[in-house]
């Protein structure tokens, strides 16, 4: 009798295990069935073009016919060497574009993140009247066409534009913004009498650009683009921060207020740490967007003046479609992809969740024991 009961139990458990595994297999099959169209679309329109572009970057394709034809030969790393190591015009142009874009990233990402967070905190206040209007007004530049914003910016920052008119009210003669190639830091140093850099900076450099030119800062023309990027993107990131702020419970903030923490302490010690996932998203999207800046340059100066607004994304397009150097254009695109991935990984490492140090944990335990006694 006991043997029969055990066999029934074993059979029932085996049936449950078999039924559960069969159910899981059915759910997996259904999941693959529903996602198959999306996977097929991404494979055809994303993965295949990326792989073909990778092949173009290591081949001598001339732009005519199929890059997979027998006339196209494998050249290995020649296109990458022409951009990174040959020291010719292609290397200097890439170094100049990288210098311009690096300053663009260094200035735009912190400014747009800080402004977006400030606007989010501002419109999240319960006592603010017309919050819906201000949220819409701050977000409106983000939904406007970037080409239209660029054209408007070209008018505003022209030599006789509204920006220079406003500066003239304060006795300041504004520059010819989009036609001035001078670097901001070089201008500041020139104001204090430093016109030429030391030999260690002017005689050495990287990618065909001297270290003195690397440290020139963004040109006045690129500075106008920096202001435009901060103006147009802060509204989008404001919404992300606003969503993060509204997911934070008010009880912790109220407890800190009862403990005597002021507004800045509550923001720095309580609100900002809870916004770390949102901050990572904003910084990641900001890095990707700033390294891929293209449409504003194409609709505006197209790299002028003196290539001080040239960016790697625009250089990739120009090299491939204007100069017909398709392999080098694809190589620049993949180098830019590697740069974006590296900076994203560094940022993820910097914003990772860190364990509490033993010193802080020991201080917390002592405080807790003292409060309990």
PDB file of C-alpha atoms in Angstrom, residues 126-356:
ATOM      1  CA  UNK A 126       3.764  72.041  -5.591  1.00  0.00           C
ATOM      2  CA  UNK A 127       3.521  75.762  -4.860  1.00  0.00           C
ATOM      3  CA  UNK A 128       4.426  76.766  -8.435  1.00  0.00           C
ATOM      4  CA  UNK A 129       1.423  78.069 -10.341  1.00  0.00           C
ATOM      5  CA  UNK A 130       1.042  77.201 -14.007  1.00  0.00           C
ATOM      6  CA  UNK A 131       3.335  74.187 -13.800  1.00  0.00           C
ATOM      7  CA  UNK A 132       1.799  72.680 -16.934  1.00  0.00           C
ATOM      8  CA  UNK A 133       2.549  75.826 -18.924  1.00  0.00           C
ATOM      9  CA  UNK A 134       6.179  75.959 -17.808  1.00  0.00           C
ATOM     10  CA  UNK A 135       6.712  72.252 -18.494  1.00  0.00           C
ATOM     11  CA  UNK A 136       5.359  72.698 -22.022  1.00  0.00           C
ATOM     12  CA  UNK A 137       7.366  75.880 -22.606  1.00  0.00           C
ATOM     13  CA  UNK A 138      10.642  74.309 -21.477  1.00  0.00           C
ATOM     14  CA  UNK A 139      10.023  71.168 -23.550  1.00  0.00           C
ATOM     15  CA  UNK A 140       8.893  72.982 -26.710  1.00  0.00           C
ATOM     16  CA  UNK A 141      12.423  73.540 -28.195  1.00  0.00           C
ATOM     17  CA  UNK A 142      13.035  69.780 -28.006  1.00  0.00           C
ATOM     18  CA  UNK A 143      10.133  68.976 -30.357  1.00  0.00           C
ATOM     19  CA  UNK A 144      11.055  71.670 -32.869  1.00  0.00           C
ATOM     20  CA  UNK A 145      13.007  70.617 -35.954  1.00  0.00           C
ATOM     21  CA  UNK A 146      16.747  70.830 -35.367  1.00  0.00           C
ATOM     22  CA  UNK A 147      17.198  72.279 -38.854  1.00  0.00           C
ATOM     23  CA  UNK A 148      14.671  75.044 -38.093  1.00  0.00           C
ATOM     24  CA  UNK A 149      16.411  75.783 -34.784  1.00  0.00           C
ATOM     25  CA  UNK A 150      19.776  75.912 -36.568  1.00  0.00           C
ATOM     26  CA  UNK A 151      18.487  78.384 -39.159  1.00  0.00           C
ATOM     27  CA  UNK A 152      17.000  80.526 -36.382  1.00  0.00           C
ATOM     28  CA  UNK A 153      20.288  80.371 -34.476  1.00  0.00           C
ATOM     29  CA  UNK A 154      22.209  81.482 -37.558  1.00  0.00           C
ATOM     30  CA  UNK A 155      20.023  84.610 -37.721  1.00  0.00           C
ATOM     31  CA  UNK A 156      20.247  85.307 -33.992  1.00  0.00           C
ATOM     32  CA  UNK A 157      24.038  84.924 -33.849  1.00  0.00           C
ATOM     33  CA  UNK A 158      24.901  86.708 -37.097  1.00  0.00           C
ATOM     34  CA  UNK A 159      27.102  89.812 -36.975  1.00  0.00           C
ATOM     35  CA  UNK A 160      24.016  92.054 -36.994  1.00  0.00           C
ATOM     36  CA  UNK A 161      21.753  89.633 -35.160  1.00  0.00           C
ATOM     37  CA  UNK A 162      19.719  90.010 -32.017  1.00  0.00           C
ATOM     38  CA  UNK A 163      22.408  88.554 -29.730  1.00  0.00           C
ATOM     39  CA  UNK A 164      24.981  91.165 -30.714  1.00  0.00           C
ATOM     40  CA  UNK A 165      22.323  93.877 -30.419  1.00  0.00           C
ATOM     41  CA  UNK A 166      21.656  92.842 -26.828  1.00  0.00           C
ATOM     42  CA  UNK A 167      25.394  92.774 -26.098  1.00  0.00           C
ATOM     43  CA  UNK A 168      25.721  96.305 -27.498  1.00  0.00           C
ATOM     44  CA  UNK A 169      23.309  97.550 -24.815  1.00  0.00           C
ATOM     45  CA  UNK A 170      26.043  96.731 -22.273  1.00  0.00           C
ATOM     46  CA  UNK A 171      28.831  98.245 -24.355  1.00  0.00           C
ATOM     47  CA  UNK A 172      30.090  94.869 -25.619  1.00  0.00           C
ATOM     48  CA  UNK A 173      30.921  94.402 -29.296  1.00  0.00           C
ATOM     49  CA  UNK A 174      29.770  90.909 -30.174  1.00  0.00           C
ATOM     50  CA  UNK A 175      31.830  88.706 -32.509  1.00  0.00           C
ATOM     51  CA  UNK A 176      30.827  87.417 -35.906  1.00  0.00           C
ATOM     52  CA  UNK A 177      29.835  84.167 -34.240  1.00  0.00           C
ATOM     53  CA  UNK A 178      29.633  81.595 -37.005  1.00  0.00           C
ATOM     54  CA  UNK A 179      32.604  83.060 -38.891  1.00  0.00           C
ATOM     55  CA  UNK A 180      35.102  83.350 -36.028  1.00  0.00           C
ATOM     56  CA  UNK A 181      37.527  80.377 -35.732  1.00  0.00           C
ATOM     57  CA  UNK A 182      39.387  81.638 -32.641  1.00  0.00           C
ATOM     58  CA  UNK A 183      39.454  79.326 -29.646  1.00  0.00           C
ATOM     59  CA  UNK A 184      37.908  80.559 -26.412  1.00  0.00           C
ATOM     60  CA  UNK A 185      40.853  79.557 -24.201  1.00  0.00           C
ATOM     61  CA  UNK A 186      43.349  81.059 -26.625  1.00  0.00           C
ATOM     62  CA  UNK A 187      41.380  84.307 -26.496  1.00  0.00           C
ATOM     63  CA  UNK A 188      41.474  84.292 -22.702  1.00  0.00           C
ATOM     64  CA  UNK A 189      45.218  83.625 -22.689  1.00  0.00           C
ATOM     65  CA  UNK A 190      45.755  86.308 -25.319  1.00  0.00           C
ATOM     66  CA  UNK A 191      43.953  88.811 -23.088  1.00  0.00           C
ATOM     67  CA  UNK A 192      46.634  88.280 -20.424  1.00  0.00           C
ATOM     68  CA  UNK A 193      49.527  88.467 -22.901  1.00  0.00           C
ATOM     69  CA  UNK A 194      50.028  84.787 -23.785  1.00  0.00           C
ATOM     70  CA  UNK A 195      49.966  84.636 -27.579  1.00  0.00           C
ATOM     71  CA  UNK A 196      52.038  81.506 -28.279  1.00  0.00           C
ATOM     72  CA  UNK A 197      52.266  78.298 -26.330  1.00  0.00           C
ATOM     73  CA  UNK A 198      55.459  76.660 -25.029  1.00  0.00           C
ATOM     74  CA  UNK A 199      57.447  74.430 -27.324  1.00  0.00           C
ATOM     75  CA  UNK A 200      56.402  71.318 -25.438  1.00  0.00           C
ATOM     76  CA  UNK A 201      52.803  71.988 -26.525  1.00  0.00           C
ATOM     77  CA  UNK A 202      53.316  73.456 -29.995  1.00  0.00           C
ATOM     78  CA  UNK A 203      55.860  70.912 -31.249  1.00  0.00           C
ATOM     79  CA  UNK A 204      54.088  67.773 -30.090  1.00  0.00           C
ATOM     80  CA  UNK A 205      50.546  66.536 -30.426  1.00  0.00           C
ATOM     81  CA  UNK A 206      48.259  63.743 -31.515  1.00  0.00           C
ATOM     82  CA  UNK A 207      46.459  62.921 -34.777  1.00  0.00           C
ATOM     83  CA  UNK A 208      48.227  65.736 -36.587  1.00  0.00           C
ATOM     84  CA  UNK A 209      47.025  68.404 -34.128  1.00  0.00           C
ATOM     85  CA  UNK A 210      49.426  70.039 -31.655  1.00  0.00           C
ATOM     86  CA  UNK A 211      48.647  69.955 -27.950  1.00  0.00           C
ATOM     87  CA  UNK A 212      48.459  73.757 -28.032  1.00  0.00           C
ATOM     88  CA  UNK A 213      45.606  73.493 -30.549  1.00  0.00           C
ATOM     89  CA  UNK A 214      43.982  70.690 -28.536  1.00  0.00           C
ATOM     90  CA  UNK A 215      43.878  73.135 -25.604  1.00  0.00           C
ATOM     91  CA  UNK A 216      42.480  76.002 -27.680  1.00  0.00           C
ATOM     92  CA  UNK A 217      38.986  75.326 -26.410  1.00  0.00           C
ATOM     93  CA  UNK A 218      35.905  75.465 -28.604  1.00  0.00           C
ATOM     94  CA  UNK A 219      35.913  78.137 -31.272  1.00  0.00           C
ATOM     95  CA  UNK A 220      33.472  81.013 -31.057  1.00  0.00           C
ATOM     96  CA  UNK A 221      31.481  79.344 -33.839  1.00  0.00           C
ATOM     97  CA  UNK A 222      31.344  76.044 -31.918  1.00  0.00           C
ATOM     98  CA  UNK A 223      30.372  77.951 -28.765  1.00  0.00           C
ATOM     99  CA  UNK A 224      27.204  79.081 -30.539  1.00  0.00           C
ATOM    100  CA  UNK A 225      26.425  75.428 -31.305  1.00  0.00           C
ATOM    101  CA  UNK A 226      27.064  74.560 -27.657  1.00  0.00           C
ATOM    102  CA  UNK A 227      24.514  77.147 -26.519  1.00  0.00           C
ATOM    103  CA  UNK A 228      22.039  75.830 -29.058  1.00  0.00           C
ATOM    104  CA  UNK A 229      22.473  72.229 -27.882  1.00  0.00           C
ATOM    105  CA  UNK A 230      21.901  73.195 -24.252  1.00  0.00           C
ATOM    106  CA  UNK A 231      18.830  75.217 -25.251  1.00  0.00           C
ATOM    107  CA  UNK A 232      17.227  72.451 -27.320  1.00  0.00           C
ATOM    108  CA  UNK A 233      17.998  69.333 -25.263  1.00  0.00           C
ATOM    109  CA  UNK A 234      17.485  70.456 -21.675  1.00  0.00           C
ATOM    110  CA  UNK A 235      13.698  70.194 -22.000  1.00  0.00           C
ATOM    111  CA  UNK A 236      13.812  66.509 -22.927  1.00  0.00           C
ATOM    112  CA  UNK A 237      16.080  65.605 -20.031  1.00  0.00           C
ATOM    113  CA  UNK A 238      13.956  67.790 -17.743  1.00  0.00           C
ATOM    114  CA  UNK A 239      11.061  65.365 -18.318  1.00  0.00           C
ATOM    115  CA  UNK A 240      13.259  62.399 -17.381  1.00  0.00           C
ATOM    116  CA  UNK A 241      14.364  64.073 -14.165  1.00  0.00           C
ATOM    117  CA  UNK A 242      10.774  65.119 -13.467  1.00  0.00           C
ATOM    118  CA  UNK A 243       9.615  61.514 -13.747  1.00  0.00           C
ATOM    119  CA  UNK A 244      12.391  60.461 -11.371  1.00  0.00           C
ATOM    120  CA  UNK A 245      11.497  63.171  -8.857  1.00  0.00           C
ATOM    121  CA  UNK A 246       7.838  62.175  -8.839  1.00  0.00           C
ATOM    122  CA  UNK A 247       8.799  58.569  -8.036  1.00  0.00           C
ATOM    123  CA  UNK A 248      10.629  59.642  -4.873  1.00  0.00           C
ATOM    124  CA  UNK A 249       8.526  59.341  -1.748  1.00  0.00           C
ATOM    125  CA  UNK A 250       8.031  62.464   0.327  1.00  0.00           C
ATOM    126  CA  UNK A 251       8.334  60.664   3.679  1.00  0.00           C
ATOM    127  CA  UNK A 252      12.150  60.482   3.627  1.00  0.00           C
ATOM    128  CA  UNK A 253      12.419  64.164   2.742  1.00  0.00           C
ATOM    129  CA  UNK A 254       9.993  65.063   5.516  1.00  0.00           C
ATOM    130  CA  UNK A 255      11.961  62.970   8.008  1.00  0.00           C
ATOM    131  CA  UNK A 256      15.165  64.786   7.046  1.00  0.00           C
ATOM    132  CA  UNK A 257      13.369  68.107   7.449  1.00  0.00           C
ATOM    133  CA  UNK A 258      12.267  67.090  10.930  1.00  0.00           C
ATOM    134  CA  UNK A 259      15.909  66.257  11.720  1.00  0.00           C
ATOM    135  CA  UNK A 260      16.903  69.829  10.834  1.00  0.00           C
ATOM    136  CA  UNK A 261      18.360  69.320   7.332  1.00  0.00           C
ATOM    137  CA  UNK A 262      18.145  72.390   5.129  1.00  0.00           C
ATOM    138  CA  UNK A 263      17.030  72.406   1.496  1.00  0.00           C
ATOM    139  CA  UNK A 264      20.494  71.918   0.018  1.00  0.00           C
ATOM    140  CA  UNK A 265      21.328  69.059   2.408  1.00  0.00           C
ATOM    141  CA  UNK A 266      18.070  67.299   1.582  1.00  0.00           C
ATOM    142  CA  UNK A 267      18.703  67.659  -2.139  1.00  0.00           C
ATOM    143  CA  UNK A 268      22.366  66.568  -2.006  1.00  0.00           C
ATOM    144  CA  UNK A 269      22.028  63.763   0.540  1.00  0.00           C
ATOM    145  CA  UNK A 270      18.541  62.392  -0.204  1.00  0.00           C
ATOM    146  CA  UNK A 271      17.110  63.470  -3.545  1.00  0.00           C
ATOM    147  CA  UNK A 272      20.185  63.242  -5.760  1.00  0.00           C
ATOM    148  CA  UNK A 273      21.274  59.721  -4.658  1.00  0.00           C
ATOM    149  CA  UNK A 274      17.776  58.438  -5.446  1.00  0.00           C
ATOM    150  CA  UNK A 275      18.047  60.001  -8.916  1.00  0.00           C
ATOM    151  CA  UNK A 276      21.169  57.985  -9.796  1.00  0.00           C
ATOM    152  CA  UNK A 277      19.407  55.697 -12.339  1.00  0.00           C
ATOM    153  CA  UNK A 278      17.833  58.717 -14.020  1.00  0.00           C
ATOM    154  CA  UNK A 279      21.155  60.558 -13.934  1.00  0.00           C
ATOM    155  CA  UNK A 280      22.869  57.616 -15.623  1.00  0.00           C
ATOM    156  CA  UNK A 281      20.207  57.596 -18.365  1.00  0.00           C
ATOM    157  CA  UNK A 282      20.486  61.344 -18.935  1.00  0.00           C
ATOM    158  CA  UNK A 283      24.287  61.292 -19.068  1.00  0.00           C
ATOM    159  CA  UNK A 284      24.319  58.280 -21.388  1.00  0.00           C
ATOM    160  CA  UNK A 285      21.845  59.816 -23.815  1.00  0.00           C
ATOM    161  CA  UNK A 286      23.713  63.104 -23.582  1.00  0.00           C
ATOM    162  CA  UNK A 287      27.042  61.476 -24.418  1.00  0.00           C
ATOM    163  CA  UNK A 288      25.622  59.562 -27.362  1.00  0.00           C
ATOM    164  CA  UNK A 289      23.829  62.608 -28.748  1.00  0.00           C
ATOM    165  CA  UNK A 290      26.780  64.968 -28.421  1.00  0.00           C
ATOM    166  CA  UNK A 291      29.251  62.574 -30.028  1.00  0.00           C
ATOM    167  CA  UNK A 292      26.861  62.054 -32.941  1.00  0.00           C
ATOM    168  CA  UNK A 293      26.105  65.716 -33.668  1.00  0.00           C
ATOM    169  CA  UNK A 294      25.559  66.040 -37.417  1.00  0.00           C
ATOM    170  CA  UNK A 295      22.371  67.759 -38.575  1.00  0.00           C
ATOM    171  CA  UNK A 296      23.151  71.109 -36.936  1.00  0.00           C
ATOM    172  CA  UNK A 297      26.593  71.160 -38.577  1.00  0.00           C
ATOM    173  CA  UNK A 298      25.199  70.095 -41.954  1.00  0.00           C
ATOM    174  CA  UNK A 299      22.438  72.713 -41.921  1.00  0.00           C
ATOM    175  CA  UNK A 300      24.744  75.405 -40.538  1.00  0.00           C
ATOM    176  CA  UNK A 301      28.444  75.903 -41.165  1.00  0.00           C
ATOM    177  CA  UNK A 302      29.376  72.458 -42.586  1.00  0.00           C
ATOM    178  CA  UNK A 303      32.660  72.526 -40.670  1.00  0.00           C
ATOM    179  CA  UNK A 304      33.546  76.166 -41.310  1.00  0.00           C
ATOM    180  CA  UNK A 305      35.219  78.407 -40.323  1.00  0.00           C
ATOM    181  CA  UNK A 306      38.649  76.805 -40.729  1.00  0.00           C
ATOM    182  CA  UNK A 307      37.209  73.398 -39.793  1.00  0.00           C
ATOM    183  CA  UNK A 308      36.563  74.526 -36.200  1.00  0.00           C
ATOM    184  CA  UNK A 309      32.984  73.168 -36.290  1.00  0.00           C
ATOM    185  CA  UNK A 310      33.928  69.915 -38.008  1.00  0.00           C
ATOM    186  CA  UNK A 311      32.747  66.810 -36.113  1.00  0.00           C
ATOM    187  CA  UNK A 312      33.518  63.111 -36.664  1.00  0.00           C
ATOM    188  CA  UNK A 313      29.934  62.355 -37.706  1.00  0.00           C
ATOM    189  CA  UNK A 314      29.960  65.107 -40.337  1.00  0.00           C
ATOM    190  CA  UNK A 315      33.510  64.173 -41.386  1.00  0.00           C
ATOM    191  CA  UNK A 316      32.369  60.580 -41.952  1.00  0.00           C
ATOM    192  CA  UNK A 317      29.568  61.798 -44.210  1.00  0.00           C
ATOM    193  CA  UNK A 318      31.830  64.257 -46.019  1.00  0.00           C
ATOM    194  CA  UNK A 319      34.596  61.702 -46.570  1.00  0.00           C
ATOM    195  CA  UNK A 320      32.226  59.090 -47.966  1.00  0.00           C
ATOM    196  CA  UNK A 321      29.681  61.092 -49.973  1.00  0.00           C
ATOM    197  CA  UNK A 322      31.755  64.109 -51.071  1.00  0.00           C
ATOM    198  CA  UNK A 323      35.293  62.758 -51.385  1.00  0.00           C
ATOM    199  CA  UNK A 324      34.094  59.262 -52.372  1.00  0.00           C
ATOM    200  CA  UNK A 325      36.439  57.671 -49.821  1.00  0.00           C
ATOM    201  CA  UNK A 326      33.861  55.170 -48.669  1.00  0.00           C
ATOM    202  CA  UNK A 327      36.231  52.951 -46.715  1.00  0.00           C
ATOM    203  CA  UNK A 328      37.637  55.842 -44.705  1.00  0.00           C
ATOM    204  CA  UNK A 329      34.147  57.230 -44.078  1.00  0.00           C
ATOM    205  CA  UNK A 330      32.998  53.874 -42.698  1.00  0.00           C
ATOM    206  CA  UNK A 331      36.199  53.579 -40.627  1.00  0.00           C
ATOM    207  CA  UNK A 332      35.532  56.981 -39.024  1.00  0.00           C
ATOM    208  CA  UNK A 333      32.000  55.855 -38.170  1.00  0.00           C
ATOM    209  CA  UNK A 334      33.232  52.715 -36.423  1.00  0.00           C
ATOM    210  CA  UNK A 335      35.955  54.604 -34.552  1.00  0.00           C
ATOM    211  CA  UNK A 336      33.244  56.958 -33.324  1.00  0.00           C
ATOM    212  CA  UNK A 337      31.178  53.929 -32.270  1.00  0.00           C
ATOM    213  CA  UNK A 338      34.092  52.604 -30.196  1.00  0.00           C
ATOM    214  CA  UNK A 339      34.574  56.029 -28.562  1.00  0.00           C
ATOM    215  CA  UNK A 340      30.910  56.160 -27.553  1.00  0.00           C
ATOM    216  CA  UNK A 341      30.985  52.627 -26.112  1.00  0.00           C
ATOM    217  CA  UNK A 342      34.161  53.323 -24.118  1.00  0.00           C
ATOM    218  CA  UNK A 343      32.794  56.537 -22.610  1.00  0.00           C
ATOM    219  CA  UNK A 344      29.504  54.832 -21.773  1.00  0.00           C
ATOM    220  CA  UNK A 345      31.319  52.017 -19.946  1.00  0.00           C
ATOM    221  CA  UNK A 346      33.457  54.524 -18.035  1.00  0.00           C
ATOM    222  CA  UNK A 347      30.351  56.428 -17.037  1.00  0.00           C
ATOM    223  CA  UNK A 348      28.614  53.248 -15.939  1.00  0.00           C
ATOM    224  CA  UNK A 349      31.610  52.349 -13.791  1.00  0.00           C
ATOM    225  CA  UNK A 350      31.688  55.841 -12.247  1.00  0.00           C
ATOM    226  CA  UNK A 351      27.963  55.778 -11.373  1.00  0.00           C
ATOM    227  CA  UNK A 352      27.826  52.181 -10.161  1.00  0.00           C
ATOM    228  CA  UNK A 353      26.350  51.320  -6.772  1.00  0.00           C
ATOM    229  CA  UNK A 354      29.219  51.152  -4.327  1.00  0.00           C
ATOM    230  CA  UNK A 355      29.130  49.101  -1.108  1.00  0.00           C
ATOM    231  CA  UNK A 356      29.164  50.996   2.158  1.00  0.00           C
TER     232      UNK A 356
END
